[in-house]
CSV table of C-alpha atoms in Angstrom, one decimal:
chain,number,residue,atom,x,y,z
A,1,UNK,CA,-60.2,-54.2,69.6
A,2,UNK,CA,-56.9,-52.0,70.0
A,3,UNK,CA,-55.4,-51.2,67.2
A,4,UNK,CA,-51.7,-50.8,67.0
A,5,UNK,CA,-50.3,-46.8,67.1
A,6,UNK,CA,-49.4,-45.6,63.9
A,7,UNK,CA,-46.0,-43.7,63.8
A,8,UNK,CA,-46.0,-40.3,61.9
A,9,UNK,CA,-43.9,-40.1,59.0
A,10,UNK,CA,-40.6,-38.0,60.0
A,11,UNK,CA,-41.0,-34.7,58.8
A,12,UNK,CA,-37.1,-34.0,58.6
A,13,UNK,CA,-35.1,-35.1,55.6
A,14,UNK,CA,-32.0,-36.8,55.4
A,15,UNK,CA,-28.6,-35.0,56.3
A,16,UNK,CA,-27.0,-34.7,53.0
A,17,UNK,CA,-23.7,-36.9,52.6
A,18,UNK,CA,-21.4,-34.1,52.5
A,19,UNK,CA,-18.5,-33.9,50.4
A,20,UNK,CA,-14.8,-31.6,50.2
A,21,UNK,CA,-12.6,-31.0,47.5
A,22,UNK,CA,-9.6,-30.1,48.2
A,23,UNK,CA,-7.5,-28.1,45.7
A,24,UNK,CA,-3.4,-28.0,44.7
A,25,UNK,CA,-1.4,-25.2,45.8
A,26,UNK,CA,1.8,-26.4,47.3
A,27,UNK,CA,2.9,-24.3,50.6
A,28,UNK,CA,-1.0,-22.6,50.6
A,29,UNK,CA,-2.3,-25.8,50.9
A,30,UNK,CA,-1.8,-25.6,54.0
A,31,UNK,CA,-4.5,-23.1,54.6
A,32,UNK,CA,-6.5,-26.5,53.9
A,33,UNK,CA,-5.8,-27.8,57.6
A,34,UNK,CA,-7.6,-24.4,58.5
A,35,UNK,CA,-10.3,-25.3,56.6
A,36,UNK,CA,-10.5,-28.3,58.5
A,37,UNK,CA,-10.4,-27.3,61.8
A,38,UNK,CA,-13.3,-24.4,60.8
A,39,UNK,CA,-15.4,-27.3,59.5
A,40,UNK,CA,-15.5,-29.7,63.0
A,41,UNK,CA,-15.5,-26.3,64.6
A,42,UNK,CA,-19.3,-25.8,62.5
A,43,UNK,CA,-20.4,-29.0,63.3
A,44,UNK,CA,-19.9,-30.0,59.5
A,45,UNK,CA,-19.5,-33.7,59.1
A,46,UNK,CA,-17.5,-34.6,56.4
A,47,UNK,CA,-18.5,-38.1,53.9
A,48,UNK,CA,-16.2,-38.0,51.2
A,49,UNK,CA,-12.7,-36.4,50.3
A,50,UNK,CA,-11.0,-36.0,47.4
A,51,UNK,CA,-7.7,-33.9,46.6
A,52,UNK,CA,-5.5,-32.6,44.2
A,53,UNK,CA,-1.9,-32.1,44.7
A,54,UNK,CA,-1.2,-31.3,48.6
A,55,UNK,CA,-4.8,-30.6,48.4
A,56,UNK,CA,-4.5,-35.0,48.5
A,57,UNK,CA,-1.9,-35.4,50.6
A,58,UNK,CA,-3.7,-33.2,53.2
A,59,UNK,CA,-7.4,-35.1,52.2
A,60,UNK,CA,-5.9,-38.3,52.8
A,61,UNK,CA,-4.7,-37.5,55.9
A,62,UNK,CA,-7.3,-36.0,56.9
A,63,UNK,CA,-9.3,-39.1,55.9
A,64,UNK,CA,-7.7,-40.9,58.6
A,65,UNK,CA,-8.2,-38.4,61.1
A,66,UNK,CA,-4.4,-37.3,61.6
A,67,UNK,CA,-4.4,-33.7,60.8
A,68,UNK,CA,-3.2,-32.4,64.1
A,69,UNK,CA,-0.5,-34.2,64.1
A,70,UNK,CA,0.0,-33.0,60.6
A,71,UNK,CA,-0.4,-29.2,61.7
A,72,UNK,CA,2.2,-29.8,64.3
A,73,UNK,CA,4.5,-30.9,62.0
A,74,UNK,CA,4.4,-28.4,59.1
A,75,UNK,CA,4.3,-25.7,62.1
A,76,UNK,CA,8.2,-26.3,62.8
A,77,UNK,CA,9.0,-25.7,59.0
A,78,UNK,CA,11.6,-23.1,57.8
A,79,UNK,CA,13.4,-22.8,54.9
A,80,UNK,CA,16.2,-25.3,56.3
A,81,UNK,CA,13.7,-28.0,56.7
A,82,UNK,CA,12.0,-27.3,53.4
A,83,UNK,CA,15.1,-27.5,51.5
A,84,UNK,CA,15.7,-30.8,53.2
A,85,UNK,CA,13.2,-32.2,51.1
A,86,UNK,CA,14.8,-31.5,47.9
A,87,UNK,CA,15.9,-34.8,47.5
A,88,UNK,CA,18.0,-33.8,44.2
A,89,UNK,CA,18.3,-36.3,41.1
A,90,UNK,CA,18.1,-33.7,38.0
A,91,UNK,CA,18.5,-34.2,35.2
A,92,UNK,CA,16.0,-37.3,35.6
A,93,UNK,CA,12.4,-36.5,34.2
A,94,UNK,CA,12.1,-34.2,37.5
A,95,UNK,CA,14.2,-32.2,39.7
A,96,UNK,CA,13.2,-34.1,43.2
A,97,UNK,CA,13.1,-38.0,43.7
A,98,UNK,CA,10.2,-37.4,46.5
A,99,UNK,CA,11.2,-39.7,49.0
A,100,UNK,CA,11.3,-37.3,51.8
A,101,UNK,CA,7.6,-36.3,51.2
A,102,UNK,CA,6.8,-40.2,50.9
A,103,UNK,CA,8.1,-40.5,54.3
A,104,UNK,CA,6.5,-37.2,55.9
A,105,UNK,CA,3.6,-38.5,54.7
A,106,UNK,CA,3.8,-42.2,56.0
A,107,UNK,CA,4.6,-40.5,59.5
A,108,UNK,CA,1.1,-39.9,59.4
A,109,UNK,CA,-1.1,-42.2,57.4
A,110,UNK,CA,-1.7,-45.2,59.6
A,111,UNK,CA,-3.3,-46.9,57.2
A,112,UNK,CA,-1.4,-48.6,53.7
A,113,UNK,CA,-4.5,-48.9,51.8
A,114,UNK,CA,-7.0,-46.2,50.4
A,115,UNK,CA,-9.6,-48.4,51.4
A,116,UNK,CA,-8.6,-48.7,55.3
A,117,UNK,CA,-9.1,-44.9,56.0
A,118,UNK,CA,-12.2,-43.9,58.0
A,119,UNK,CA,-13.6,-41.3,55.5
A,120,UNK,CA,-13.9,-42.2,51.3
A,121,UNK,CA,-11.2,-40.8,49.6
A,122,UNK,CA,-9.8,-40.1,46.2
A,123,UNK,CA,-6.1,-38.4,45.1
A,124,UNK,CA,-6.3,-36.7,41.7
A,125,UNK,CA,-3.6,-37.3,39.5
A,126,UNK,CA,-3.0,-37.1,35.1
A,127,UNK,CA,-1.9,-39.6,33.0
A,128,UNK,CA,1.5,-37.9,31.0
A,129,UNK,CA,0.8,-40.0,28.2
A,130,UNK,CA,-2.9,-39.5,27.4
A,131,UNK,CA,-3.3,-36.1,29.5
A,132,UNK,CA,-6.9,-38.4,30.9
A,133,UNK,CA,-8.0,-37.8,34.5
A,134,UNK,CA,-7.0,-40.3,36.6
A,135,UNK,CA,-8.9,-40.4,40.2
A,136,UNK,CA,-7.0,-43.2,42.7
A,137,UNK,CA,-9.6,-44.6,45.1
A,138,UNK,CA,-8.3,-47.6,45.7
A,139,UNK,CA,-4.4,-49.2,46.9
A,140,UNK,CA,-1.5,-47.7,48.0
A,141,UNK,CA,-2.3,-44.6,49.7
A,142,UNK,CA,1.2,-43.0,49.5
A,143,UNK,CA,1.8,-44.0,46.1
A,144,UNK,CA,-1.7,-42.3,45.2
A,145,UNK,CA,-0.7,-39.0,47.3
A,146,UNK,CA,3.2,-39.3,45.5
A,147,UNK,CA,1.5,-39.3,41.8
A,148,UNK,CA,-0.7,-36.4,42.9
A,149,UNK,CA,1.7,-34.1,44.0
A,150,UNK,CA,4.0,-35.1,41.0
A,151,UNK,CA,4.5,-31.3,39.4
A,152,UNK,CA,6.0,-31.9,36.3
A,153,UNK,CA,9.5,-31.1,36.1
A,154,UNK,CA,9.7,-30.5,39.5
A,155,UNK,CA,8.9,-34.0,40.8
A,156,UNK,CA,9.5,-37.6,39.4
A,157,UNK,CA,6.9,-39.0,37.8
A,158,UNK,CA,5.1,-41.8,39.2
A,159,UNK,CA,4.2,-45.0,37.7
A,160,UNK,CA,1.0,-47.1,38.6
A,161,UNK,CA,-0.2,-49.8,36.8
A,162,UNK,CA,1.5,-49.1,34.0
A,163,UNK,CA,0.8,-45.7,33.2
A,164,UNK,CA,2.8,-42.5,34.2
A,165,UNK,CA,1.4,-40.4,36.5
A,166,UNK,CA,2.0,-36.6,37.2
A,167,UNK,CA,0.3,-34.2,39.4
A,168,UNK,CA,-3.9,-34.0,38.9
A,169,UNK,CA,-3.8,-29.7,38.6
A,170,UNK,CA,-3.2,-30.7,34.9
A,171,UNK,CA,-6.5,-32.2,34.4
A,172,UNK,CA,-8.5,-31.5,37.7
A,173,UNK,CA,-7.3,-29.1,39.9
A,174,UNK,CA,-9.9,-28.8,42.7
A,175,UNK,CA,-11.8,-32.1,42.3
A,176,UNK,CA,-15.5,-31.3,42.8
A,177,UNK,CA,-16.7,-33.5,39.5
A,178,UNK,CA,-15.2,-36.3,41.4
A,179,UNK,CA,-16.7,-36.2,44.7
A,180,UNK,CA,-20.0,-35.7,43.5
A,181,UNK,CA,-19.2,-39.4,41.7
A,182,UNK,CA,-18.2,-40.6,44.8
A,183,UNK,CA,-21.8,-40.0,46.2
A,184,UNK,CA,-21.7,-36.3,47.7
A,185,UNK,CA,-25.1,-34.6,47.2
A,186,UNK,CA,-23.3,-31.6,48.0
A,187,UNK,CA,-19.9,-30.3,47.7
A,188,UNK,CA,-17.5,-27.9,49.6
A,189,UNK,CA,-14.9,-26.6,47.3
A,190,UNK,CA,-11.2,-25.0,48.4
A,191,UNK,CA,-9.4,-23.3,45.6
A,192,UNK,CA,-6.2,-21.9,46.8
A,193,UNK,CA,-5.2,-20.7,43.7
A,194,UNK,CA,-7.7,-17.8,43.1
A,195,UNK,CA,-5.6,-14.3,43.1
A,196,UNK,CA,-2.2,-16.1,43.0
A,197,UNK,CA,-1.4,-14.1,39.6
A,198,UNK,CA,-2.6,-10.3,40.9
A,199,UNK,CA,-1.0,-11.1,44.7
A,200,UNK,CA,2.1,-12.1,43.1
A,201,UNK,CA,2.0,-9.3,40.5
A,202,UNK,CA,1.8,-6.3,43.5
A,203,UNK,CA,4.3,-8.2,46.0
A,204,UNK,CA,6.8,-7.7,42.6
A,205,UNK,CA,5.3,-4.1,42.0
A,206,UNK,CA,6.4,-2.6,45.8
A,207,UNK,CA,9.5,-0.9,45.7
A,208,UNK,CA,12.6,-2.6,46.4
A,209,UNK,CA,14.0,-2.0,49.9
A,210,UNK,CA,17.9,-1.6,49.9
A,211,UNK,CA,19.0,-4.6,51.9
A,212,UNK,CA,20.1,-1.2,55.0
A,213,UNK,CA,16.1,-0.7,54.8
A,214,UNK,CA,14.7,-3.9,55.8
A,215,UNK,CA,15.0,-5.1,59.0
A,216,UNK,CA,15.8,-8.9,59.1
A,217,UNK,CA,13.4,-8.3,62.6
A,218,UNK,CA,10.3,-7.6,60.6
A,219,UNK,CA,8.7,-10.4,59.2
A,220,UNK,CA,8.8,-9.0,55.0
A,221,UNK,CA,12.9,-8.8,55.8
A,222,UNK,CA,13.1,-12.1,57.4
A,223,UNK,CA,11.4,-14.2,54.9
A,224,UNK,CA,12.9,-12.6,52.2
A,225,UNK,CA,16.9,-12.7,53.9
A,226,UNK,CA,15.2,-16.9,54.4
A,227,UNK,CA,14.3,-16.9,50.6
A,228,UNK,CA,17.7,-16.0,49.9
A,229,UNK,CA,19.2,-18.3,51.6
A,230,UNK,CA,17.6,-21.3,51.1
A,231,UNK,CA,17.9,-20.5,47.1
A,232,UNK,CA,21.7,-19.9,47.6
A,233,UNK,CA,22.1,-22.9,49.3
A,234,UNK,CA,20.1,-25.3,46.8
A,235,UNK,CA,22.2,-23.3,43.7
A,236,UNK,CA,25.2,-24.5,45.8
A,237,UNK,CA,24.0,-28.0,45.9
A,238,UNK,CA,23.5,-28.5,42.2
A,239,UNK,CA,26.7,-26.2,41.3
A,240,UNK,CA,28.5,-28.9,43.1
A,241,UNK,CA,31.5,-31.1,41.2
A,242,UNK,CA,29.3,-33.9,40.8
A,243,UNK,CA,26.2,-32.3,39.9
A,244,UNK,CA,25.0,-33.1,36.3
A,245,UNK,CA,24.2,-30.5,34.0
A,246,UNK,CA,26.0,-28.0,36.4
A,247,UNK,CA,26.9,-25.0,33.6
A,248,UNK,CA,23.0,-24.8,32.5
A,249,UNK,CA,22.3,-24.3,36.3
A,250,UNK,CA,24.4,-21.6,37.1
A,251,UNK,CA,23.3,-19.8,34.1
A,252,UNK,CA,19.5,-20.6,35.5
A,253,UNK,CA,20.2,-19.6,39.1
A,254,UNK,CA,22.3,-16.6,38.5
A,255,UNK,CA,20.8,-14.1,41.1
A,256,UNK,CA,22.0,-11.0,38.9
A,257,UNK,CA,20.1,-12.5,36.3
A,258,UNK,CA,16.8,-10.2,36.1
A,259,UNK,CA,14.9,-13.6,34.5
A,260,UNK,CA,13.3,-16.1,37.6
A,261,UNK,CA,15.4,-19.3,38.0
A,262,UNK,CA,13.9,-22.9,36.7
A,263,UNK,CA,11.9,-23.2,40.0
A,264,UNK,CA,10.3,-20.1,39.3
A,265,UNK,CA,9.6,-20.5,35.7
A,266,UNK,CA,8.5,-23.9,36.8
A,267,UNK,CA,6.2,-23.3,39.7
A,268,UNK,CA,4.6,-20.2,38.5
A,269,UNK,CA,3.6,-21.9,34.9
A,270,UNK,CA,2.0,-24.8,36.7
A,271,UNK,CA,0.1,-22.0,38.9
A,272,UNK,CA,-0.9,-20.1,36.3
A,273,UNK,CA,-2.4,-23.3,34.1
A,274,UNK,CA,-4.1,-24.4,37.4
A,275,UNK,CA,-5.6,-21.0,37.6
A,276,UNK,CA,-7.3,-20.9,34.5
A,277,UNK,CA,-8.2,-24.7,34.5
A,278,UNK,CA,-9.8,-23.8,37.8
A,279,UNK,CA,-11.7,-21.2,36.5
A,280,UNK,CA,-13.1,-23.1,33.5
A,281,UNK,CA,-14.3,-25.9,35.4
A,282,UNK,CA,-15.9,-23.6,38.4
A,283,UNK,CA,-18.2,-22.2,35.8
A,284,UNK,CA,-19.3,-26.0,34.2
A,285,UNK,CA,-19.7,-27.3,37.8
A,286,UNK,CA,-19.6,-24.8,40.8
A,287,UNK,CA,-19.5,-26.4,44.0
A,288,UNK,CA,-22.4,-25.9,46.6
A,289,UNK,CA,-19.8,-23.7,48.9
A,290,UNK,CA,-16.5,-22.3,47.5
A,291,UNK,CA,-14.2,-21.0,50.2
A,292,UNK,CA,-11.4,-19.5,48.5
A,293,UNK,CA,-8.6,-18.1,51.6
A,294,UNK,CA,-6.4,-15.1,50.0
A,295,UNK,CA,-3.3,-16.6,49.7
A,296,UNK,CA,-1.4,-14.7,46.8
A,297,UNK,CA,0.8,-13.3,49.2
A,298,UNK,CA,2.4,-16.6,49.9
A,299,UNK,CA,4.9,-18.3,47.8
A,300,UNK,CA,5.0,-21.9,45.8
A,301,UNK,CA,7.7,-23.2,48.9
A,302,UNK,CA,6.9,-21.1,51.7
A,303,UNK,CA,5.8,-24.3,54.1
A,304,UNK,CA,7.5,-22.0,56.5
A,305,UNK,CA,4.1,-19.7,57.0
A,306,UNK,CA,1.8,-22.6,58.2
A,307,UNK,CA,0.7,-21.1,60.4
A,308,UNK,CA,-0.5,-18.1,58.7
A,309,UNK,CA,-1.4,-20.0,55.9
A,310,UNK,CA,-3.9,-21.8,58.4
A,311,UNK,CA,-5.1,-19.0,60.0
A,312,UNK,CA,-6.4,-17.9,56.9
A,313,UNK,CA,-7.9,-20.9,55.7
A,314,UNK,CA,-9.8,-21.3,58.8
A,315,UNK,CA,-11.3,-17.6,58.4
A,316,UNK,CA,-11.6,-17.8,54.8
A,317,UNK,CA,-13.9,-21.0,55.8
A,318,UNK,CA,-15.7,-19.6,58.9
A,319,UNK,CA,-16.9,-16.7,56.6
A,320,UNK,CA,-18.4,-18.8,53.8
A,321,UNK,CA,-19.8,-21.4,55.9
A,322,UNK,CA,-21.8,-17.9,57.6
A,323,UNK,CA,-25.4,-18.5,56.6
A,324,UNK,CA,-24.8,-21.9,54.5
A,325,UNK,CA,-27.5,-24.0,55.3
A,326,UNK,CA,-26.6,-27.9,53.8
């Protein structure tokens, strides 16, 4: 009598479901499409997303596999197009409306619906009233990226079933704890934010170049001749007749002022508190991999540097993921 083969158990285990949080940042954020591009280039599969800031607007794009598209796009950004985006309403309860980053973003999000996009996903944002989490993994997509990147002050708030909604740095700034809930057994971590403080703190220290001293040919003199510019022109715009609270602005944006304008004051207080939020939760629950690409060289705004900002994301990522066995 034959008896039927028996089949030895597999002596391999289960690939881990994988998971990525992606972290705020503005401009550095996109050193996360680096990131990206580093990870398919290691063979690592990615099962769950979640982002903070334009840590989500990049996730959920990414989530629906559009991210070179995406790369293209931010790589024909200079200050002219960035400004474009200020879509001025102050003095509202924030400087910029949005709408011209809803739109960038529904270039390329073919899908309406969380739900719809090929990878789980979750966009990070805080409740203004309470100051609770709140993680958005389900509805409107764009809505859930708008609320995320919401800096206070800087951007509208946004308001989703009822509640007010601002960006998630204030409460979860790279969203590990979240994609562990979501079902990652392990996580992959990118906190652009790490250093901001110091690299800011020696760009300020260098000595100051008369304007006969830097060449608008080297890169240093060009971006900063850009900066200029592009802060001229959006002083300009809110100087304008018809611009409300137009004396407080002038007095803000005065460039022989030694204090930093609103944005400034603005921006770098959100970076700071992100920072140290950052830092805080990293030590209750460190991810399984942490890249963290130096990017305190590179300004709040500066969408401009993509694709430096990428370059270093995807090195920053290739040298972490050296050794790391999931």
């Amino acid at each position: 009598m034959q008896t039927a083969p028996v089949s030895k158990p597999s002596t391999s285990a289960p690939r881990p479901r994988l998971g990525l949080a992606l972290g705020g940042g503005a401009a550095r954020g996109m050193a996360h499409l680096g990131v990206l591009r580093a990870l398919a280039d290691a063979g690592v599969r990615i099962d769950f997303i979640a982002g903070c800031s334009i840590g989500a607007l990049v996730g959920a794009i990414a989530a629906a596999g559009r991210t070179d598209g995406l790369e293209a796009t931010f790589k024909t950004f200079d200050w002219r197009k960035t400004l474009s985006f200020f879509d001025v309403v102050f003095p509202r309860s924030g400087l910029i409306d949005g709408a011209k980053v809803t739109e960038l973003v529904r270039e390329h999000l073919p899908a309406t619906q969380i739900e719809a996009l090929s990878i789980p996903f979750a966009a990070i944002a805080t409740d203004l009233h309470s100051g609770a989490e709140v993680v958005l993994r389900s509805g409107d997509v764009i809505e859930a990226v708008r609320a995320s990147i919401a800096v206070p002050g800087v951007f509208t708030p946004v308001r989703v079933h009822g509640r007010v909604l601002v960006d998630g740095g204030l409460s979860n700034p790279v969203p590990i704890s979240v994609v562990r809930a979501m079902g990652a057994d392990q996580v992959i971590a990118v906190d652009l934010n790490h250093g901001v403080v110091d690299g800011r703190l020696k760009r300020r220290l260098r000595p100051k170049l008369r304007r006969s001293e830097t060449s608008v040919e080297e890169p240093a003199g060009r971006w900063v001749a850009d900066y200029r510019r592009v802060m001229a022109d959006l002083k300009q715009r809110l100087q304008a007749p018809s611009a409300p609270a137009k004396d407080q602005f002038e007095r803000w944006a005065d460039r022989e002022e030694p204090l930093p304008n609103v944005f400034e004051v603005l921006l770098a207080s959100v970076n700071v508190m992100e920072m140290h939020i950052t830092e805080s939760r990293l030590r209750i629950e460190p991810p399984d991999l942490l890249i963290r690409p130096p990017l305190g060289d590179i300004r709040f705004l500066e969408f401009g540097r993509a694709e430096e900002s990428i370059e270093i994301g995807y090195d920053a990522a290739m040298q972490a993921l050296r050794g790391w066995n999931p």
